[in-house]
XYZ file of C-alpha atoms in Angstrom:
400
model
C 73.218 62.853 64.471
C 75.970 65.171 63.732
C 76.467 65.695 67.961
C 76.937 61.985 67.750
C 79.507 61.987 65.261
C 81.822 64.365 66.873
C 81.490 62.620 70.393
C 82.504 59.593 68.432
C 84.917 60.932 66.797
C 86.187 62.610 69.700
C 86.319 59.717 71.671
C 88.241 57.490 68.875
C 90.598 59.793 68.231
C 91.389 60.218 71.935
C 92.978 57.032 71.881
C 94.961 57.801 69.294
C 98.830 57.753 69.609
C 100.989 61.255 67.740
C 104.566 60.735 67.042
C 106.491 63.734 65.792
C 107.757 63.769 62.241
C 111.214 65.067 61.397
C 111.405 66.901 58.328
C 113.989 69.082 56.739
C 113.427 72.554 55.250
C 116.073 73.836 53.497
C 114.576 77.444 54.082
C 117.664 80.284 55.116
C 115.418 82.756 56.359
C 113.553 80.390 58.577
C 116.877 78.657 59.362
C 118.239 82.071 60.764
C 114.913 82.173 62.411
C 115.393 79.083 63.933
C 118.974 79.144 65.209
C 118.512 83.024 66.727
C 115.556 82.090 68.942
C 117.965 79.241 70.399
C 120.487 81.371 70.570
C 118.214 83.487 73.066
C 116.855 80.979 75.488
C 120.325 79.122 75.759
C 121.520 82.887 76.695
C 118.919 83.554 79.182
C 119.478 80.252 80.481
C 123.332 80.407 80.879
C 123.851 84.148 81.931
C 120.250 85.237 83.733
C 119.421 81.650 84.931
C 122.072 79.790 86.207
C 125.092 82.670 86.581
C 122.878 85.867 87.698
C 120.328 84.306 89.628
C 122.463 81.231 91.063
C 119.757 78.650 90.362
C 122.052 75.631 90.935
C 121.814 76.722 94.471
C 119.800 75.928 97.155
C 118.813 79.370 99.278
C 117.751 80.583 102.711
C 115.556 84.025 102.734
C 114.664 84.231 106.486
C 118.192 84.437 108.512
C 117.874 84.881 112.391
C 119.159 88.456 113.314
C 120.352 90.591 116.311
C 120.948 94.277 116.579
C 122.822 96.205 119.514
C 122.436 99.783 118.726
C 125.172 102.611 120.299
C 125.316 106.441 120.496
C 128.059 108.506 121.191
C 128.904 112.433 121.262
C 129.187 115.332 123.288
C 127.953 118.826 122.689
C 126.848 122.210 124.409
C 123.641 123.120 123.755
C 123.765 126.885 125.690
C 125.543 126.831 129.073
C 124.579 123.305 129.657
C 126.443 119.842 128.106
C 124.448 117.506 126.135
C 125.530 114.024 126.560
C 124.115 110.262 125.523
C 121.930 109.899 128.578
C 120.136 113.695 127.760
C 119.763 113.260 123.931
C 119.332 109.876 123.066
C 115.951 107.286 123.319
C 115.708 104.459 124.733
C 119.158 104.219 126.104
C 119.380 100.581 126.681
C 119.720 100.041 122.208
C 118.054 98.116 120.232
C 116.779 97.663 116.305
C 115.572 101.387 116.528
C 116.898 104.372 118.199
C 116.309 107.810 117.948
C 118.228 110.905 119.165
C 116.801 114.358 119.885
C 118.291 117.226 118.174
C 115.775 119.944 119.237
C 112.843 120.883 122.324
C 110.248 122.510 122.884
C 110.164 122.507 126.882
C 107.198 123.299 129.060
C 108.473 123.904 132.453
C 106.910 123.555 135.947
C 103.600 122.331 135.195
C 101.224 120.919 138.000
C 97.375 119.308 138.471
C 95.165 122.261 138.920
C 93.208 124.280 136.520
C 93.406 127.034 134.028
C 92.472 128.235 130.877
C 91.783 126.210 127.826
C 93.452 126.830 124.687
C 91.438 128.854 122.185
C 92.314 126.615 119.270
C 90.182 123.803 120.345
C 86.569 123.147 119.084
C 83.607 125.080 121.884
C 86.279 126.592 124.087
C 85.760 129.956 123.367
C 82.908 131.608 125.611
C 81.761 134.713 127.201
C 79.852 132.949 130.132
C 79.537 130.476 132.212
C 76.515 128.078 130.210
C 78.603 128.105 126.945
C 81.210 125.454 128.845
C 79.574 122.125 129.770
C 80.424 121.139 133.203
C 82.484 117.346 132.834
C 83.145 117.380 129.637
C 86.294 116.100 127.814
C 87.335 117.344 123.954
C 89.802 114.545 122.769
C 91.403 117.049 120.713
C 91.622 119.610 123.962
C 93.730 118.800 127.143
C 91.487 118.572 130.233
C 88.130 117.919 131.883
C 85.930 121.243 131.588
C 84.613 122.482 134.828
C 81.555 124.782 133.854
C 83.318 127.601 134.228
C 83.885 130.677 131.815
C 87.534 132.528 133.130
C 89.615 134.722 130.823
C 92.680 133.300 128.545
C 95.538 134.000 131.076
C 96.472 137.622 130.375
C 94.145 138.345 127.254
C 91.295 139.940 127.486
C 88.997 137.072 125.773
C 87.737 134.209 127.782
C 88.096 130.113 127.527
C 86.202 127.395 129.266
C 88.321 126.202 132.532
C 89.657 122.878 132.143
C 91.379 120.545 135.167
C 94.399 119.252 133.707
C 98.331 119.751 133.910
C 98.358 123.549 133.895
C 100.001 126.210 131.981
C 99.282 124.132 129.292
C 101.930 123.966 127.011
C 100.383 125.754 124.010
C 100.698 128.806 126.345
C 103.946 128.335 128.171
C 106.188 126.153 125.530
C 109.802 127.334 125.363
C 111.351 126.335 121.949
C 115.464 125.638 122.419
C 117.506 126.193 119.596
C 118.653 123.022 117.460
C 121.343 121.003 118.218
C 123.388 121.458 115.223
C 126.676 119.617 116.644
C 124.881 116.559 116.583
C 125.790 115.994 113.022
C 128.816 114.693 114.461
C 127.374 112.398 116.090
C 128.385 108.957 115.738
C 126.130 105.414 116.114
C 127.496 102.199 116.602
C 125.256 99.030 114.720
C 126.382 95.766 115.749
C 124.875 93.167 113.902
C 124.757 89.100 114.184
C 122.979 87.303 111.261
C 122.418 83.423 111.822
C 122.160 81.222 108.614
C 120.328 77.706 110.138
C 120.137 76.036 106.936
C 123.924 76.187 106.367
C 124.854 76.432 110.056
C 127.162 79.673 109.744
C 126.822 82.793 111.731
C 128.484 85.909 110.451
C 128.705 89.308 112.010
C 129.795 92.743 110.756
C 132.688 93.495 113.316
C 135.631 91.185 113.924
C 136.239 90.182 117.130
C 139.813 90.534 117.576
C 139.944 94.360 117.125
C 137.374 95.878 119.529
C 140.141 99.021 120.154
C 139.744 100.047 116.382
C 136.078 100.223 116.431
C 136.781 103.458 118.745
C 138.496 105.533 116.173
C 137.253 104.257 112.652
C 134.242 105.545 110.587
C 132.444 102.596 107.996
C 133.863 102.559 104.508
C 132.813 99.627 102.108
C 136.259 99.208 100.758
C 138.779 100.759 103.398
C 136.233 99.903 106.738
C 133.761 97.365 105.531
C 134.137 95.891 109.192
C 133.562 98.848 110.901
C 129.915 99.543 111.231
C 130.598 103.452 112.985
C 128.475 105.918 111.091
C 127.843 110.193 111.824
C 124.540 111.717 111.533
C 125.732 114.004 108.883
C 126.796 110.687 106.827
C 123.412 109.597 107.082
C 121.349 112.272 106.441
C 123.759 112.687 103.604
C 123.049 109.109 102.218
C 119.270 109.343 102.646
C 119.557 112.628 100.532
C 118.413 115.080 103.600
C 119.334 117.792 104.959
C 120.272 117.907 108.632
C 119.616 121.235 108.743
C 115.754 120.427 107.955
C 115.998 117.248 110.153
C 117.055 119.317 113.141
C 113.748 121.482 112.533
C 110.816 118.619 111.614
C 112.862 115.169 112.547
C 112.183 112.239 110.454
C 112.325 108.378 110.162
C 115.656 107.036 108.848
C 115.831 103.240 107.461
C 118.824 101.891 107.768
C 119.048 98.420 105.870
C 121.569 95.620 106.620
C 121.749 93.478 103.120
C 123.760 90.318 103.595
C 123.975 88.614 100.313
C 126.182 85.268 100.808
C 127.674 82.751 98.508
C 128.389 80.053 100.656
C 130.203 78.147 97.843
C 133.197 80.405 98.565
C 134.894 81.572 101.965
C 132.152 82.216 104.051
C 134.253 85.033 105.443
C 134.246 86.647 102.177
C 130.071 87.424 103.061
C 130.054 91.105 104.057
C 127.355 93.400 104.058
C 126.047 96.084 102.780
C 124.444 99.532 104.213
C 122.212 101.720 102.421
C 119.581 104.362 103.915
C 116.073 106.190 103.374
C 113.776 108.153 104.905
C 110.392 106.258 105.735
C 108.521 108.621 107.019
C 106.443 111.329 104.426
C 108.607 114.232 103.167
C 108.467 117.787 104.880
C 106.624 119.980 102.952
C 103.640 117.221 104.145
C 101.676 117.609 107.296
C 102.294 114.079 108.470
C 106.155 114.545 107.890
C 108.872 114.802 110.675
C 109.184 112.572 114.154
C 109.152 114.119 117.652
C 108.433 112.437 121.154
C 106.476 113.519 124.156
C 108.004 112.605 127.812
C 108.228 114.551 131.049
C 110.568 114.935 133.805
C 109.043 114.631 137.444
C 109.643 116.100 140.467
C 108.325 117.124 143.917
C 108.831 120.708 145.724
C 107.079 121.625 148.953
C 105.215 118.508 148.902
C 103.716 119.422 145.443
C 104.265 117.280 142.434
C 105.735 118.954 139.425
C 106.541 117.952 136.047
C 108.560 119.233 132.861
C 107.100 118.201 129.662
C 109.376 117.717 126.203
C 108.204 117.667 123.303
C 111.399 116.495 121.417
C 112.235 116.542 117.790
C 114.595 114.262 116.251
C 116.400 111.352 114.201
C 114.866 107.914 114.562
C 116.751 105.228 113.227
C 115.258 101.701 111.910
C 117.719 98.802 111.863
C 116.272 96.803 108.795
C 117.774 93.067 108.143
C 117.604 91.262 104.462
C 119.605 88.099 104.522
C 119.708 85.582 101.322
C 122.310 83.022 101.087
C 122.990 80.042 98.585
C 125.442 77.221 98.069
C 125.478 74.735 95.318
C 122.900 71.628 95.791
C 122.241 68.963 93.385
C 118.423 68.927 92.732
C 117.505 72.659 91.806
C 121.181 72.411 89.107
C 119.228 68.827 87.756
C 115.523 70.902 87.717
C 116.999 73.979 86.530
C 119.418 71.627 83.645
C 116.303 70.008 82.819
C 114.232 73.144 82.275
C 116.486 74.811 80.148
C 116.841 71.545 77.578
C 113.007 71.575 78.016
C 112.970 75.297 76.698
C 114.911 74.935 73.887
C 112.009 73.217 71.989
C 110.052 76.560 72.027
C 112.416 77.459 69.483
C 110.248 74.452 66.859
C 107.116 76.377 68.180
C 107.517 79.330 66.297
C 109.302 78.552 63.624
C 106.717 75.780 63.007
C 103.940 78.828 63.314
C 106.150 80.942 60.624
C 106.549 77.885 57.982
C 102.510 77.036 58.339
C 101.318 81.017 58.497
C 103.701 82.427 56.937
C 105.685 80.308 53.981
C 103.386 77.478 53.509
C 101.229 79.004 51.155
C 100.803 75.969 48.696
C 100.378 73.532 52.029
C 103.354 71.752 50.782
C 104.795 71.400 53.907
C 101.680 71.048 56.217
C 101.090 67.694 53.689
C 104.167 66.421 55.342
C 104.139 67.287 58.573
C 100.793 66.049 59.291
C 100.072 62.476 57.576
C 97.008 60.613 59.139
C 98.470 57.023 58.791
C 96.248 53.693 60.158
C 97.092 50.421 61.599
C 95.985 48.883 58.372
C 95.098 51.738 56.012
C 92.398 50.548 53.354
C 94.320 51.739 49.808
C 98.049 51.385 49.466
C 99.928 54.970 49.943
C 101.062 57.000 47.025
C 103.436 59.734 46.425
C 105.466 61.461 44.288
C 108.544 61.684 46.875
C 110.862 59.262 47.747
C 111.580 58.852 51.619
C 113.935 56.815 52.996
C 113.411 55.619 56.948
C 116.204 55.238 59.348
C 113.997 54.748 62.448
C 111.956 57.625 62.051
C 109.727 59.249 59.260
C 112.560 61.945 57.827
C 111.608 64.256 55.254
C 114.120 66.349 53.095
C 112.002 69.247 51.163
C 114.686 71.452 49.197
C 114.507 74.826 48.024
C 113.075 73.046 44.350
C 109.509 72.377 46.053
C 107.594 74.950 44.786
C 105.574 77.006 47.279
């Protein structure tokens, strides 16, 4: 029976309408309370809402971007000059580019077969069975041919391998860095494309291409001249060039455009800032360095040279966010804030029942169960007059 009750009950009372019942407390504390929580959300609303964050604009997140990419500098490494086409990878530009500031150079290596090196796992032998004929170590640098021969001119013996021989463990020649290069300069040309509000912005003007030759970025004296050295990034991404020239690294170089299109949209100018990506030196994965080789032919033989360059990569990265003014996120946003407000009841309704309603004076009046036709006539000691709505005034003589 009692499960029947409440499902009744339940289920009557469902139907039943709640109206909210306006009464005055004449309490300071809680008034202070009261008028300090709305104080808060109309400040949030005003400064963080609607003047920080811009929500009475509409916004784009995902711009279209280009990147053209340019090195430039001159240096002697040695006897020998060091221009764009020797130091810098890929030459055509692009997003990324890196340039090499120091080699380690195997020269005049050819197909044929020598010596393994003795760092890799089952090369070392003293005869013939200890090398498998036809087999291939992933971590070695040839096919093994069954034979046992010693290391070059050591006296301790390697399995023999057919692969590009001397292998460069053996025969590497390390150059010295290429210190200069911290004067080197890089050109970033950028084009960011804004389809929602149809405006395309760039970070050079067009009119002075000659300037671009001679200038070096500065965000208040060059903000339109997108030139920067090595040493100015290193030197932004907290590195030293010095330790960059030894190990390389990964360089991020990030493009913020942050536009307010309800002003000039020439006025939207970005903004550089740089970090390393890659892991830190003192880890093993640290640094950046690139294998190629240089081929050639003599006396009908092929040759090659292999590099093993070190160096600075660079990583165009592209955040775009724009806004301009639209109707429907001000009326949601408007809306939401006069909406908030009425958390500021909430709680100082849970402080008067919790906290100063101890007599349940004022729970009495804020929650009256009143009937269509209720069965005995109402009562009370207080006198309340209606304008419209059920308005209570409780003073500071109610005793609590």
């Amino acid at each position: 029976m009692g499960c029947l009750e409440f499902v009744k009950d339940f289920f009557l009372g469902f139907w039943d309408y709640e109206t909210p019942q306006v009464m005055v407390v004449k309490d300071r504390k809680l008034g202070v309370i009261y008028r300090a929580v709305q104080f808060l959300v109309i400040t949030y609303f005003i400064w963080y809402v609607f003047i920080s964050q811009k929500a009475y604009q509409e916004t784009e997140t995902r711009p279209e971007s280009s990147v053209y990419t340019e090195m430039r500098g001159v240096a002697m490494l040695g006897d020998l000059v060091q221009d764009t086409t020797e130091y810098v990878r890929p030459s055509e530009g692009g997003d990324v580019i890196s340039t090499i500031l120091r080699r380690e150079v195997t020269y005049d290596q050819t197909q044929g077969t020598c010596a393994e090196h003795y760092s890799v796992a089952n090369a070392n032998c003293t005869k013939d069975s200890d090398c498998t004929q036809g087999e291939i170590d992933f971590d070695g640098h040839g096919q093994r041919t069954g034979l046992c021969i010693p290391y070059y001119n050591y006296t301790f013996k390697t399995c023999e391998i057919k692969t590009w021989c001397p292998i460069e463990e053996y025969a590497v020649v390390r150059e010295p860095a290429l210190e200069k290069a911290i004067n080197f300069t890089v050109f970033i040309k950028n084009a960011i494309h804004f389809p929602k509000f149809k405006v395309l912005r760039g970070n050079i003007k067009p009119n002075k291409p000659k300037k671009l030759l001679r200038c070096h970025y500065h965000p208040e004296t060059n903000p339109y001249c997108p030139v920067f050295s090595l040493g100015f990034i290193a030197a932004q991404a907290r590195e030293k060039f010095s330790e960059l020239c030894k190990t390389g690294g990964i360089i991020g170089v990030l493009i913020n455009w942050k536009c307010n299109f309800d002003v000039d949209p020439s006025k939207c100018i970005p903004t550089y800032s740089f970090r390393r990506l890659d892991m830190r030196k003192n880890l093993p994965s640290s640094g950046y360095y690139d294998r190629f080789a240089k081929y050639y032919h003599k006396d009908g033989v092929e040759y090659r040279t292999l590099i093993k360059a070190y160096g600075i990569r660079l990583d165009v990265i592209v955040h775009g966010h724009a806004g301009r003014f639209s109707l429907i996120p001000t009326i949601i946003n408007t809306v939401t804030a006069m909406t908030s407000v009425g958390i500021c009841s909430i709680i100082c309704d849970w402080i008067m029942l919790t906290f100063i309603d101890k007599n349940e004076v004022f729970s009495d009046k804020k929650f009256d169960d009143v009937s269509k036709q209720p069965s005995q006539p109402m009562t009370t000691d207080l006198t309340l007059t209606s304008y419209g709505s059920t308005h209570s005034d409780l003073s500071d003589g109610v005793p609590l």
